[in-house]
mmCIF file of C-alpha atoms and ligand atoms in Angstrom:
data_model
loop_
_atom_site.group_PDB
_atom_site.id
_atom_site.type_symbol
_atom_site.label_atom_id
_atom_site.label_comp_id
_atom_site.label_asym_id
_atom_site.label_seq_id
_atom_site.Cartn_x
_atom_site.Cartn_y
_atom_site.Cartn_z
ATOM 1 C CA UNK S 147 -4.048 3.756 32.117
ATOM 2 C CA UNK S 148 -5.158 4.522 29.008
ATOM 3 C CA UNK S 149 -7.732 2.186 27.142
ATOM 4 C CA UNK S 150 -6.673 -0.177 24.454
ATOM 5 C CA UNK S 151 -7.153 0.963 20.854
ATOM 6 C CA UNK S 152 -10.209 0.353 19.587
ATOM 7 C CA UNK S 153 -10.407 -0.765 15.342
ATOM 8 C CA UNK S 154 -13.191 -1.055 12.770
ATOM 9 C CA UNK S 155 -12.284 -3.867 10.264
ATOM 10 C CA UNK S 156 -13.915 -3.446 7.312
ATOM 11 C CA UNK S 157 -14.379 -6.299 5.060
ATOM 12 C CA UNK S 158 -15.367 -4.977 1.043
ATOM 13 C CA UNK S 159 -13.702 -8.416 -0.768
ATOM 14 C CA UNK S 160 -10.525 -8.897 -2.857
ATOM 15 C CA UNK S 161 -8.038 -11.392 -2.583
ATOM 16 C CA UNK S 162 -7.397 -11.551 0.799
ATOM 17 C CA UNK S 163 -11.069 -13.037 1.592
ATOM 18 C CA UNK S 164 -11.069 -15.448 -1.229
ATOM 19 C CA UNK S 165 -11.356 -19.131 -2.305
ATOM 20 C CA UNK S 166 -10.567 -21.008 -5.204
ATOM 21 C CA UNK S 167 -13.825 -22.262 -7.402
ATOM 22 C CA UNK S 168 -13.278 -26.237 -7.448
ATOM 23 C CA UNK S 169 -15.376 -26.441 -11.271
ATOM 24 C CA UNK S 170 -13.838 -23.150 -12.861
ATOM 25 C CA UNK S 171 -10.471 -22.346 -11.031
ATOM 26 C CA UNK S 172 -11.215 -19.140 -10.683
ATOM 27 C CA UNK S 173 -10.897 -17.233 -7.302
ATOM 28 C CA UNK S 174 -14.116 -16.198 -5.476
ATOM 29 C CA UNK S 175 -14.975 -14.280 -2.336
ATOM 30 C CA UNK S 176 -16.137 -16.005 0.693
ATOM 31 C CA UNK S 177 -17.467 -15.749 4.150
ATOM 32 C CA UNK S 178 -16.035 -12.812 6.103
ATOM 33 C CA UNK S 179 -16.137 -14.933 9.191
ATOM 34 C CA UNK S 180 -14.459 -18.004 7.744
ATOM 35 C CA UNK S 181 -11.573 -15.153 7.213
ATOM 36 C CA UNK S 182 -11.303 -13.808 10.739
ATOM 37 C CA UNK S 183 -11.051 -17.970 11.887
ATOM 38 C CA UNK S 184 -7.479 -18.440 9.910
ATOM 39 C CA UNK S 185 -5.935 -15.511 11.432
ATOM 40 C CA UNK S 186 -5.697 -16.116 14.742
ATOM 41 C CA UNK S 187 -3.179 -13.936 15.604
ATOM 42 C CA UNK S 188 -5.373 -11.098 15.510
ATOM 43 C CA UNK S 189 -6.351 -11.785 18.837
ATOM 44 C CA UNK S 190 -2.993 -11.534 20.196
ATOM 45 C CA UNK S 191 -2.853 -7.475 19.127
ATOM 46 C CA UNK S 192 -3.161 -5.231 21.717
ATOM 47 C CA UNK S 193 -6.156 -3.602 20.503
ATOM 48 C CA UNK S 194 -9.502 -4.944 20.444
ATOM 49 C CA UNK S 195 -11.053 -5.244 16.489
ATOM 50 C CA UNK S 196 -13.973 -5.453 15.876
ATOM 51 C CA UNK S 197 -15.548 -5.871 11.691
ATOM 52 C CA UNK S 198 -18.154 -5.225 9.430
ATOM 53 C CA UNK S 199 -18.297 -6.737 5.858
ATOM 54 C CA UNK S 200 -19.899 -5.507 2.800
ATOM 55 C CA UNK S 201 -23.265 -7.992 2.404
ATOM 56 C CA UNK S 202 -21.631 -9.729 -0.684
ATOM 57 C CA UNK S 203 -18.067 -9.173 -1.237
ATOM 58 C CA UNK S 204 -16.906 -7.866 -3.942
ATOM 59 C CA UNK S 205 -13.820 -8.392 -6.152
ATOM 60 C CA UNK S 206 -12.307 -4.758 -6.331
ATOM 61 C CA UNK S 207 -13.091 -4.782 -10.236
ATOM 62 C CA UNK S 208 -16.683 -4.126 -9.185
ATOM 63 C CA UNK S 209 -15.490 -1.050 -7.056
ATOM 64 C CA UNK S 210 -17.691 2.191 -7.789
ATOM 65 C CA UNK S 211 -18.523 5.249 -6.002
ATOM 66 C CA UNK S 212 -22.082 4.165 -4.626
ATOM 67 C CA UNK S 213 -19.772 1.408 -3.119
ATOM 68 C CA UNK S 214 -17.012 4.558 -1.840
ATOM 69 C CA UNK S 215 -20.205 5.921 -0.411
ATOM 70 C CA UNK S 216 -21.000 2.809 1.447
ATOM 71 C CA UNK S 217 -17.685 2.806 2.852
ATOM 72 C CA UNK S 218 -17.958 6.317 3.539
ATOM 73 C CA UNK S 219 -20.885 5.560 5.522
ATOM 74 C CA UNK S 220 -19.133 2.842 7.454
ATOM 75 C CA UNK S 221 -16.627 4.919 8.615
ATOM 76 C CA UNK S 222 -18.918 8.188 9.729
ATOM 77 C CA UNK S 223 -21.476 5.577 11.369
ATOM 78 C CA UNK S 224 -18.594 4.298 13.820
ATOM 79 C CA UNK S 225 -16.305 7.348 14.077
ATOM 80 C CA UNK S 226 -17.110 8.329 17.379
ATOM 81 C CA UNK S 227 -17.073 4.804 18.867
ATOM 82 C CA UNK S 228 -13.356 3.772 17.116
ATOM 83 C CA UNK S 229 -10.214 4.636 17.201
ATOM 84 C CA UNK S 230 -8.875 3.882 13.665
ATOM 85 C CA UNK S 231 -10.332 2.046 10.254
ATOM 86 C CA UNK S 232 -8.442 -0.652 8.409
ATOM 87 C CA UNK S 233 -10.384 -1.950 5.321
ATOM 88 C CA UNK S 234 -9.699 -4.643 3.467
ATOM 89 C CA UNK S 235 -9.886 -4.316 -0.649
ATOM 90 C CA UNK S 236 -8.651 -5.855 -3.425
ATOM 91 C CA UNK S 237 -5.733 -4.867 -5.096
ATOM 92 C CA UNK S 238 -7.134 -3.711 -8.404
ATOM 93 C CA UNK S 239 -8.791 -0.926 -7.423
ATOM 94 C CA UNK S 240 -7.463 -0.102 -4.333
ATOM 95 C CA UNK S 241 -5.334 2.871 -5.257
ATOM 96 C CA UNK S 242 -8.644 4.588 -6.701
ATOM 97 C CA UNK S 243 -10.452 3.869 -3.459
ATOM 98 C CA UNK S 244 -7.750 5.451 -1.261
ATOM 99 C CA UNK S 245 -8.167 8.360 -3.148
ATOM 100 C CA UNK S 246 -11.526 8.793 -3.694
ATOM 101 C CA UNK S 247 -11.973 7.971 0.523
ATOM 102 C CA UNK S 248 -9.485 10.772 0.981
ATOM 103 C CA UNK S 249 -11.549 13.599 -1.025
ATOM 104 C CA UNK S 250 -14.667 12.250 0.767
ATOM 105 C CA UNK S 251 -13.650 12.039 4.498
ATOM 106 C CA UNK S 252 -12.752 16.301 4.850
ATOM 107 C CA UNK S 253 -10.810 16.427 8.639
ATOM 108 C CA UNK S 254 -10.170 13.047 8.830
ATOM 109 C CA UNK S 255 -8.641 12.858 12.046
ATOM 110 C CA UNK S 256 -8.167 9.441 12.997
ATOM 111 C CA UNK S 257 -6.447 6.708 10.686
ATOM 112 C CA UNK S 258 -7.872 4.947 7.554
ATOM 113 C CA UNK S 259 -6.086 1.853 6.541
ATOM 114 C CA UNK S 260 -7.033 0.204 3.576
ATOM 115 C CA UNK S 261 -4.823 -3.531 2.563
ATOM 116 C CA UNK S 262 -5.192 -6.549 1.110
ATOM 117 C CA UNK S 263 -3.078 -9.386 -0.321
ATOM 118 C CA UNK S 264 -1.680 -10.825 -4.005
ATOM 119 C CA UNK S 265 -2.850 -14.537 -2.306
ATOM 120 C CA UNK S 266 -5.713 -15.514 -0.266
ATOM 121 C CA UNK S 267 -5.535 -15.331 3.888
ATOM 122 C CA UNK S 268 -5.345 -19.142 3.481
ATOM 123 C CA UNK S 269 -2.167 -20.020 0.912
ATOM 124 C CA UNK S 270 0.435 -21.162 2.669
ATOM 125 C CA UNK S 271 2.952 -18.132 1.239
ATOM 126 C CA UNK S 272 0.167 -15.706 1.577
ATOM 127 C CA UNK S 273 1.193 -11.801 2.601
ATOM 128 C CA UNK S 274 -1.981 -11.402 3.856
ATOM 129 C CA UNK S 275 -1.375 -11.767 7.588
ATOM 130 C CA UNK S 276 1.289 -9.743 7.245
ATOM 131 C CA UNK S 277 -0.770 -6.712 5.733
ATOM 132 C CA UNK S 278 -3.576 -6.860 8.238
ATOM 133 C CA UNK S 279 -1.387 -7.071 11.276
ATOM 134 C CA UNK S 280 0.810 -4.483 10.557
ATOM 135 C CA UNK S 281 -1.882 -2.354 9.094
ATOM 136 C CA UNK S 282 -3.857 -3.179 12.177
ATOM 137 C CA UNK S 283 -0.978 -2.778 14.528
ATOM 138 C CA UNK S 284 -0.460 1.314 12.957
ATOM 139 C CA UNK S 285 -4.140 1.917 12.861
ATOM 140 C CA UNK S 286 -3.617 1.690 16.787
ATOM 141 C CA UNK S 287 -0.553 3.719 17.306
ATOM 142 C CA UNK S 288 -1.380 6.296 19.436
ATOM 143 C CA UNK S 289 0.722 9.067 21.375
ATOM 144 C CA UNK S 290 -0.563 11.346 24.298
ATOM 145 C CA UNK S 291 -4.088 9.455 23.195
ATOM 146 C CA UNK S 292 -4.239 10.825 19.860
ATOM 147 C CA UNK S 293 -3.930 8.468 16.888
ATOM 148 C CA UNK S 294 -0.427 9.054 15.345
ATOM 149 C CA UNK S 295 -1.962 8.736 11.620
ATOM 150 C CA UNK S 296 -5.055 10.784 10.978
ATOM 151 C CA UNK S 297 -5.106 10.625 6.901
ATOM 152 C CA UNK S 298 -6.303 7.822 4.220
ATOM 153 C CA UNK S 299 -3.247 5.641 4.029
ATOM 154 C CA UNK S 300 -2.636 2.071 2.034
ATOM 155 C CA UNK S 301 -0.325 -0.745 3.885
ATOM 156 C CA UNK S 302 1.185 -2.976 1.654
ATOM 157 C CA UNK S 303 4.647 -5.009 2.067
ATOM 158 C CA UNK S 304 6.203 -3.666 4.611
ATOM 159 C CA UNK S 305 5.534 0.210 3.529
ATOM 160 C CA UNK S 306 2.716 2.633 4.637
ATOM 161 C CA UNK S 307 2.003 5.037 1.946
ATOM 162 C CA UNK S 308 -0.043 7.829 1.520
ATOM 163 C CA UNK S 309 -3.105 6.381 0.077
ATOM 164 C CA UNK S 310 -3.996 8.904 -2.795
ATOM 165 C CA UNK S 311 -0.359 8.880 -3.624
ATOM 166 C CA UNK S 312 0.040 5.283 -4.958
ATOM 167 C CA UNK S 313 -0.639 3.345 -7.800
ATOM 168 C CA UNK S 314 -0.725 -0.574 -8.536
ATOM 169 C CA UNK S 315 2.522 -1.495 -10.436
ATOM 170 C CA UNK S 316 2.348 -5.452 -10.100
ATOM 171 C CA UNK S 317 -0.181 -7.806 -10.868
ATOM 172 C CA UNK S 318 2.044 -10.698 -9.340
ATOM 173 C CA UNK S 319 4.884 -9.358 -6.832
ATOM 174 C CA UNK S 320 4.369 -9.084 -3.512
ATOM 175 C CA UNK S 321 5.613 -5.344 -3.707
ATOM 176 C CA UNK S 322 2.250 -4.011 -5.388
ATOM 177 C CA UNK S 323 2.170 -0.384 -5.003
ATOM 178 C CA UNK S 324 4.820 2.590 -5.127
ATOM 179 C CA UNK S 325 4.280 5.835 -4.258
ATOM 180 C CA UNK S 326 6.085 7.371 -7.117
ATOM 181 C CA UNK S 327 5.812 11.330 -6.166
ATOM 182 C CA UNK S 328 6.057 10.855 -2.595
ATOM 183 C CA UNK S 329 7.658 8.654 0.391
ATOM 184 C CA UNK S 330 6.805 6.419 2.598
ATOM 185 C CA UNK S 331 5.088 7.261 5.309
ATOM 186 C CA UNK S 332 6.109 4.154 7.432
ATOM 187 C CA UNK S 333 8.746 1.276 6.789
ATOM 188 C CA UNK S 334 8.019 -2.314 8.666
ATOM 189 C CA UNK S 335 10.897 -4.011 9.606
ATOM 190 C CA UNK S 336 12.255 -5.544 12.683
ATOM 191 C CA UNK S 337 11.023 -1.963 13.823
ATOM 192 C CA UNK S 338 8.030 0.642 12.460
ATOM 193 C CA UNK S 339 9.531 3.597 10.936
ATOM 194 C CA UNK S 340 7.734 6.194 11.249
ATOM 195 C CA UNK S 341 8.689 9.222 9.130
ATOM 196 C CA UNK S 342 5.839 11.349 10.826
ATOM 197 C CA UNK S 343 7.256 14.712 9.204
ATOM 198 C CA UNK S 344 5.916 13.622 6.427
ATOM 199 C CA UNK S 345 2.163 12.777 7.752
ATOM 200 C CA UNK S 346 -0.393 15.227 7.574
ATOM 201 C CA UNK S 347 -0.888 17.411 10.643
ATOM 202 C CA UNK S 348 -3.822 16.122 12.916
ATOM 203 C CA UNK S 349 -7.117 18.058 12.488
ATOM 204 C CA UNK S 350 -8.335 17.389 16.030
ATOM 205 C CA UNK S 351 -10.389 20.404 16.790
ATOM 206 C CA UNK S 352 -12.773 20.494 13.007
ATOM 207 C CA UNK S 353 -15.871 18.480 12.257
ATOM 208 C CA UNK S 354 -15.371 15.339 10.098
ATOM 209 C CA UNK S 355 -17.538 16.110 6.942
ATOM 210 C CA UNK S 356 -18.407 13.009 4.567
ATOM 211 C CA UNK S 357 -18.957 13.867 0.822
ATOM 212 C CA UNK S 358 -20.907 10.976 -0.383
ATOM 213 C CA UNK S 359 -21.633 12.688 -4.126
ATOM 214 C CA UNK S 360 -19.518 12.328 -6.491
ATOM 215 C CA UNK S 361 -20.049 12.830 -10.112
ATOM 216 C CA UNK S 362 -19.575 10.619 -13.169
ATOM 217 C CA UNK S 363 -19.491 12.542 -15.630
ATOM 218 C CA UNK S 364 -15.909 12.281 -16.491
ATOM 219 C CA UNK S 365 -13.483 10.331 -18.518
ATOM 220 C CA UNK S 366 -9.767 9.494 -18.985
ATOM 221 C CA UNK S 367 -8.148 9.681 -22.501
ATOM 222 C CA UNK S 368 -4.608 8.460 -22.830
ATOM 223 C CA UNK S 369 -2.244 10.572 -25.548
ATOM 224 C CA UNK S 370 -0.783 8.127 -27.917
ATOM 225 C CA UNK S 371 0.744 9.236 -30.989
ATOM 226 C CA UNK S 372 -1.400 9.035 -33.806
ATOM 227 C CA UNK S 373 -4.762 9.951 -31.947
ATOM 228 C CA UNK S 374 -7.541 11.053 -34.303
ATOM 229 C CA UNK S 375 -9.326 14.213 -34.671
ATOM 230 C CA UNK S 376 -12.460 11.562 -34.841
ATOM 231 C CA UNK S 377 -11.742 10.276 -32.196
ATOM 232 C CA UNK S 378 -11.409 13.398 -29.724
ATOM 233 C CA UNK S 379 -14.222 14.726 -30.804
ATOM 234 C CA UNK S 380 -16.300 11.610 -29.740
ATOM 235 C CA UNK S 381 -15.431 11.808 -26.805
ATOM 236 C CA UNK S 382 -15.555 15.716 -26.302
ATOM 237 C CA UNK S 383 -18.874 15.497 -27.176
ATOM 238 C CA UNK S 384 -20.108 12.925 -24.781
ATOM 239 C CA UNK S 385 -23.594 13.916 -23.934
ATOM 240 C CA UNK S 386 -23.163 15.727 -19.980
ATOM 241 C CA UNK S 387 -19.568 15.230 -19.861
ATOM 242 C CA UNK S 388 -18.178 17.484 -17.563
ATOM 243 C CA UNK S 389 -14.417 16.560 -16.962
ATOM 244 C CA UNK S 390 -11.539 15.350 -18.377
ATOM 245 C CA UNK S 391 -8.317 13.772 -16.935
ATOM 246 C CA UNK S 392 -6.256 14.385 -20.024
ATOM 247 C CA UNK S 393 -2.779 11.551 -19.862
ATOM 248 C CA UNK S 394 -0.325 13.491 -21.696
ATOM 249 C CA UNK S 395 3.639 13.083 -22.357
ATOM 250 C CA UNK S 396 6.563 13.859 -20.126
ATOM 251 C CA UNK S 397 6.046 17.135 -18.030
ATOM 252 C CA UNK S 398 2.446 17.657 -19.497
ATOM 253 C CA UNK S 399 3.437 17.644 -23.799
ATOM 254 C CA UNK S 400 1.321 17.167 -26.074
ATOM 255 C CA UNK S 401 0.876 18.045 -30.519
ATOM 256 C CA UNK S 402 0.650 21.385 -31.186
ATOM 257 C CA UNK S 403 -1.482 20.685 -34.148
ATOM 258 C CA UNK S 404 -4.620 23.431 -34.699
ATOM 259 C CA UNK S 405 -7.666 20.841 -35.116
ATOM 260 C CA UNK S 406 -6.104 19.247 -31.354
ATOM 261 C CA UNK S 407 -6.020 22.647 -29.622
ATOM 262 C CA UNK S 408 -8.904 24.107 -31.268
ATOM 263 C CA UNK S 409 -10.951 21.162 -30.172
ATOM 264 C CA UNK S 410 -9.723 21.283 -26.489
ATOM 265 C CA UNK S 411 -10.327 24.844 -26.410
ATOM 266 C CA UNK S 412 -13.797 24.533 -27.908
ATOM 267 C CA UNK S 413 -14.827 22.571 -25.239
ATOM 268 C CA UNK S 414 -13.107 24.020 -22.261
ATOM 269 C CA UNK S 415 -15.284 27.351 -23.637
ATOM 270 C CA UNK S 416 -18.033 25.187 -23.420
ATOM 271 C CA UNK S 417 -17.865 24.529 -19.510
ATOM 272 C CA UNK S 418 -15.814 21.315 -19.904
ATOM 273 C CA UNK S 419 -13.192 20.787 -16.963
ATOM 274 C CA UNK S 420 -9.748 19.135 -18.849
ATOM 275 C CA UNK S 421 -6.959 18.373 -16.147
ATOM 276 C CA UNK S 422 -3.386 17.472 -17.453
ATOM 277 C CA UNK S 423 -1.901 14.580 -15.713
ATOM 278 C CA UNK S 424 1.659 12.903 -16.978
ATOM 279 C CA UNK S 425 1.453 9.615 -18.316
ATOM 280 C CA UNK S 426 5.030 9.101 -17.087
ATOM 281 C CA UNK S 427 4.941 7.136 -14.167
ATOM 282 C CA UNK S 428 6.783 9.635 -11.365
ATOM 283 C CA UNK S 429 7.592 13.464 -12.407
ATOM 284 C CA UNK S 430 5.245 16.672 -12.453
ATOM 285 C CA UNK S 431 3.426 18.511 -15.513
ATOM 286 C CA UNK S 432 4.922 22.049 -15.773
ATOM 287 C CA UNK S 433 2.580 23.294 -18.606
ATOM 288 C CA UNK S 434 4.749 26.014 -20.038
ATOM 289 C CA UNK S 435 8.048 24.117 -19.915
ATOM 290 C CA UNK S 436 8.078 22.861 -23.645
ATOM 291 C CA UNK S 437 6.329 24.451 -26.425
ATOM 292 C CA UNK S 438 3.903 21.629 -26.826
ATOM 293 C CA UNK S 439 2.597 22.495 -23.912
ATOM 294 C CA UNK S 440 2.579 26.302 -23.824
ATOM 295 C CA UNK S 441 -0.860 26.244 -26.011
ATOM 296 C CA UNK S 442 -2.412 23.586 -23.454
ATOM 297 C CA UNK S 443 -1.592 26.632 -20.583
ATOM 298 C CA UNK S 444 -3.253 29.527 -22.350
ATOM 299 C CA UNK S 445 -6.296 27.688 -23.262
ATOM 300 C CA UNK S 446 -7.121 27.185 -19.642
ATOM 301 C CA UNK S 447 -6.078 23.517 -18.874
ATOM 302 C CA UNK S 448 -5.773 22.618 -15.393
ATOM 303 C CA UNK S 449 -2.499 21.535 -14.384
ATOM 304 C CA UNK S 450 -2.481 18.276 -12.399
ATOM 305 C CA UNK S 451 1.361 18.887 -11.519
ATOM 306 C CA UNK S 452 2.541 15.516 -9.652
ATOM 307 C CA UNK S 453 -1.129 13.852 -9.117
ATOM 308 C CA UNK S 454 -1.462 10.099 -9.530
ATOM 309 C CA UNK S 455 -4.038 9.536 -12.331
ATOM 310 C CA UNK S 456 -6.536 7.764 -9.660
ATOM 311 C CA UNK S 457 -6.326 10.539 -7.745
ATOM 312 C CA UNK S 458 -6.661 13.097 -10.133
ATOM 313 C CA UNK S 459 -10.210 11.309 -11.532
ATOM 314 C CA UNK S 460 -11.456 10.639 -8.289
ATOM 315 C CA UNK S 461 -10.693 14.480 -7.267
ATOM 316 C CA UNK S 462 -12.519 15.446 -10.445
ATOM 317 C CA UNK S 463 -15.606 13.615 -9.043
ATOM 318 C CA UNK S 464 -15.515 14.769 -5.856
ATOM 319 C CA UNK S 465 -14.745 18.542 -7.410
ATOM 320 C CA UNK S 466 -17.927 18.404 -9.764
ATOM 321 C CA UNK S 467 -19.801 16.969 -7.235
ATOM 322 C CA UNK S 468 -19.269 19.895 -4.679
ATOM 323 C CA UNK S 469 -20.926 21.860 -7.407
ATOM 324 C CA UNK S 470 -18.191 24.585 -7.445
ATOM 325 C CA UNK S 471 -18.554 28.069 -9.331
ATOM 326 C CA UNK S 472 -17.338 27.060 -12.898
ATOM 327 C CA UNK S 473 -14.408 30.197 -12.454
ATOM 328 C CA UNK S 474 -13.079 28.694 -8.892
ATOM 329 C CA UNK S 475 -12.612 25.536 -10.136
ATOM 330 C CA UNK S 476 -9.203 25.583 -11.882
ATOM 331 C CA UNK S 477 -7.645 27.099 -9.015
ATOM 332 C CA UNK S 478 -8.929 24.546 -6.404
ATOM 333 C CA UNK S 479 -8.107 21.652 -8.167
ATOM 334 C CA UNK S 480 -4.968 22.853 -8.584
ATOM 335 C CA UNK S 481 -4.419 23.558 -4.778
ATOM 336 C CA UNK S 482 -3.340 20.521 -2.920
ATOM 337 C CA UNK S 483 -6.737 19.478 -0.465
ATOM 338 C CA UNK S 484 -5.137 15.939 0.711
ATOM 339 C CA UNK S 485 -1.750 15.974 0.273
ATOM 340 C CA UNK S 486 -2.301 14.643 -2.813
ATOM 341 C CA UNK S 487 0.139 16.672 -5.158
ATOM 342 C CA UNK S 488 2.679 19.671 -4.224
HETATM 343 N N1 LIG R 733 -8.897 -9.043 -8.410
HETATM 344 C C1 LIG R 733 -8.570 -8.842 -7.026
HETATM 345 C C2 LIG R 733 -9.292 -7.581 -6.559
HETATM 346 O O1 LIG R 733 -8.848 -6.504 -6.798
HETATM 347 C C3 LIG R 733 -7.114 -8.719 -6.824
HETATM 348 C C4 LIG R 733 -6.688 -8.494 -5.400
HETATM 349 O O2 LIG R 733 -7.451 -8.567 -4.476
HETATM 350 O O3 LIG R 733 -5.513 -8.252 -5.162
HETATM 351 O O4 LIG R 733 -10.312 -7.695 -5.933
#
């Protein structure tokens, strides 16, 4: 008979964990194993959990990659010894973590989890339980005693999505996260769906490789009309900067005045990495499509075609910290390593 499932539970802060300040109101994190006492039903899965939690919990604003790293580490210290990873984040951040885990853990072949809730594990209408039992409860689901899921995933009402294809859309619903370029991997209702066509194919015979340096020298700039040549150029010539995630219109637009291209070609020239993402919330850049976005192409920008801006910086730090010839670069990013674009 084969054993029962076998889950790390790992505890980095957010909501779920937290309690309400008495003097200020405001919500804090608490004791991990305070937590673990008002969900009792945990001990009715059939797998046996076991968890680990960060020294101080952390609200997910505080996220950062030496704290990706530690989770990193988490995970590669207990591989062998577990079955599948659920960890427990915030909701802030947690869309940047799933994608930055993803780029880190290369074969991933077992199932990384991370949830969390919009209300603390002890409000009466919390979705909290419901997270980290069902999260829990696919973390375990195995068939011919291999794990079912073997890629960074994020559980959140009652869908399982890929986790470096979703993005926080709520700051109060229950229904926090969409996946807007790609579906669900699993639907939780009176039955799991899984839509395992869609999962990424199990990597059971390579190595798992954890890349804990990633590189922050990058930035984000958002296209808004009106943007100043001052402006750009401040941040183009950010001392060390090495990439750009570039937020432009519709399928990748942008002006087509000289001083804008001129400036983004200058520094491309110079070594700097610029990746064009859509500020639209679903849809693909096709640089080429429109004229404003012809010159973007023939300068050398890197098309980020359907990636999620999280996962599209947190690629870019995990890129620059692989230290990759600067002439293979455009062509990797643009290749999808994850699952995280087409
Ligand atoms: N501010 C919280 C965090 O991200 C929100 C949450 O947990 O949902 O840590």
């Amino acid at each position: 008979m084969l054993s029962k499932a076998k889950i790390l539970l790992i505890y980095t802060g957010g909501t779920i964990g937290m309690k309400k300040d008495f003097e200020t109101g405001a919500l804090r994190a608490f004791n991990f194993s305070k937590l673990l006492q008002r969900i009792p039903e945990l001990k009715q899965l059939d797998c046996e959990v076991e968890t680990i939690s960060f020294d101080k919990p952390i609200d997910s604003s505080n996220m950062n990659p030496e704290k990706w790293a530690k989770i990193a580490t988490i995970i590669a210290d207990n591989y062998p010894s577990f079955d599948g990873f659920v960890v427990l984040h915030g909701s802030d951040t947690m869309s940047y973590s799933a994608s930055a885990l993803s780029f880190m853990l290369e074969n991933l072949a077992k199932p990384v989890i991370f949830t969390g809730s919009q209300l603390p594990i002890g409000d009466l209408r919390t979705d909290a339980k419901e997270n980290l039992i069902t999260a829990i409860q696919i973390a375990s689901l195995r068939e011919n005693g291999k794990p079912v899921i073997s890629e960074v995933c994020l559980y959140f009402e009652y869908k399982l999505y890929r986790g470096n294809r979703t993005t926080k859309i709520n700051a109060e619903h229950f229904k926090a996260f969409t996946s807007p370029n790609y579906p669900d991997l699993v639907e939780s209702g009176v039955h799991l769906k899984l839509n395992s066509e869609l999962f990424l194919p199990l990597k059971s015979n390579l190595q798992l490789k954890v890349h804990k340096n990633l590189d922050k020298h990058v930035a984000i700039i958002k296209m808004f009309p009106g943007i100043s040549e001052v402006v750009l150029t401040a941040i183009l010539n950010i001392p060390n900067l090495k990439g750009i995630i570039l937020e432009t219109y519709g399928a990748g637009n942008a002006p087509t005045e000289d001083w804008f291209i001129k400036l983004l070609k200058k520094a491309i020239n110079k070594g700097l990495h610029i990746i064009n993402v859509t500020q639209c919330s679903a849809g693909s850049v096709s640089m080429g499509q429109y004229e404003t976005s012809t010159s973007l192409k023939e300068i050398g920008v890197i098309s980020g075609k359907d990636i999620t801006t999280e996962a599209a910086i947190t690629k870019l730090m995990y890129l620059l910290g692989q230290k990759i010839a600067p002439n293979e670069f455009k062509k990797i990013f643009e290749t999808s390593l994850r699952g995280e674009m087409v």
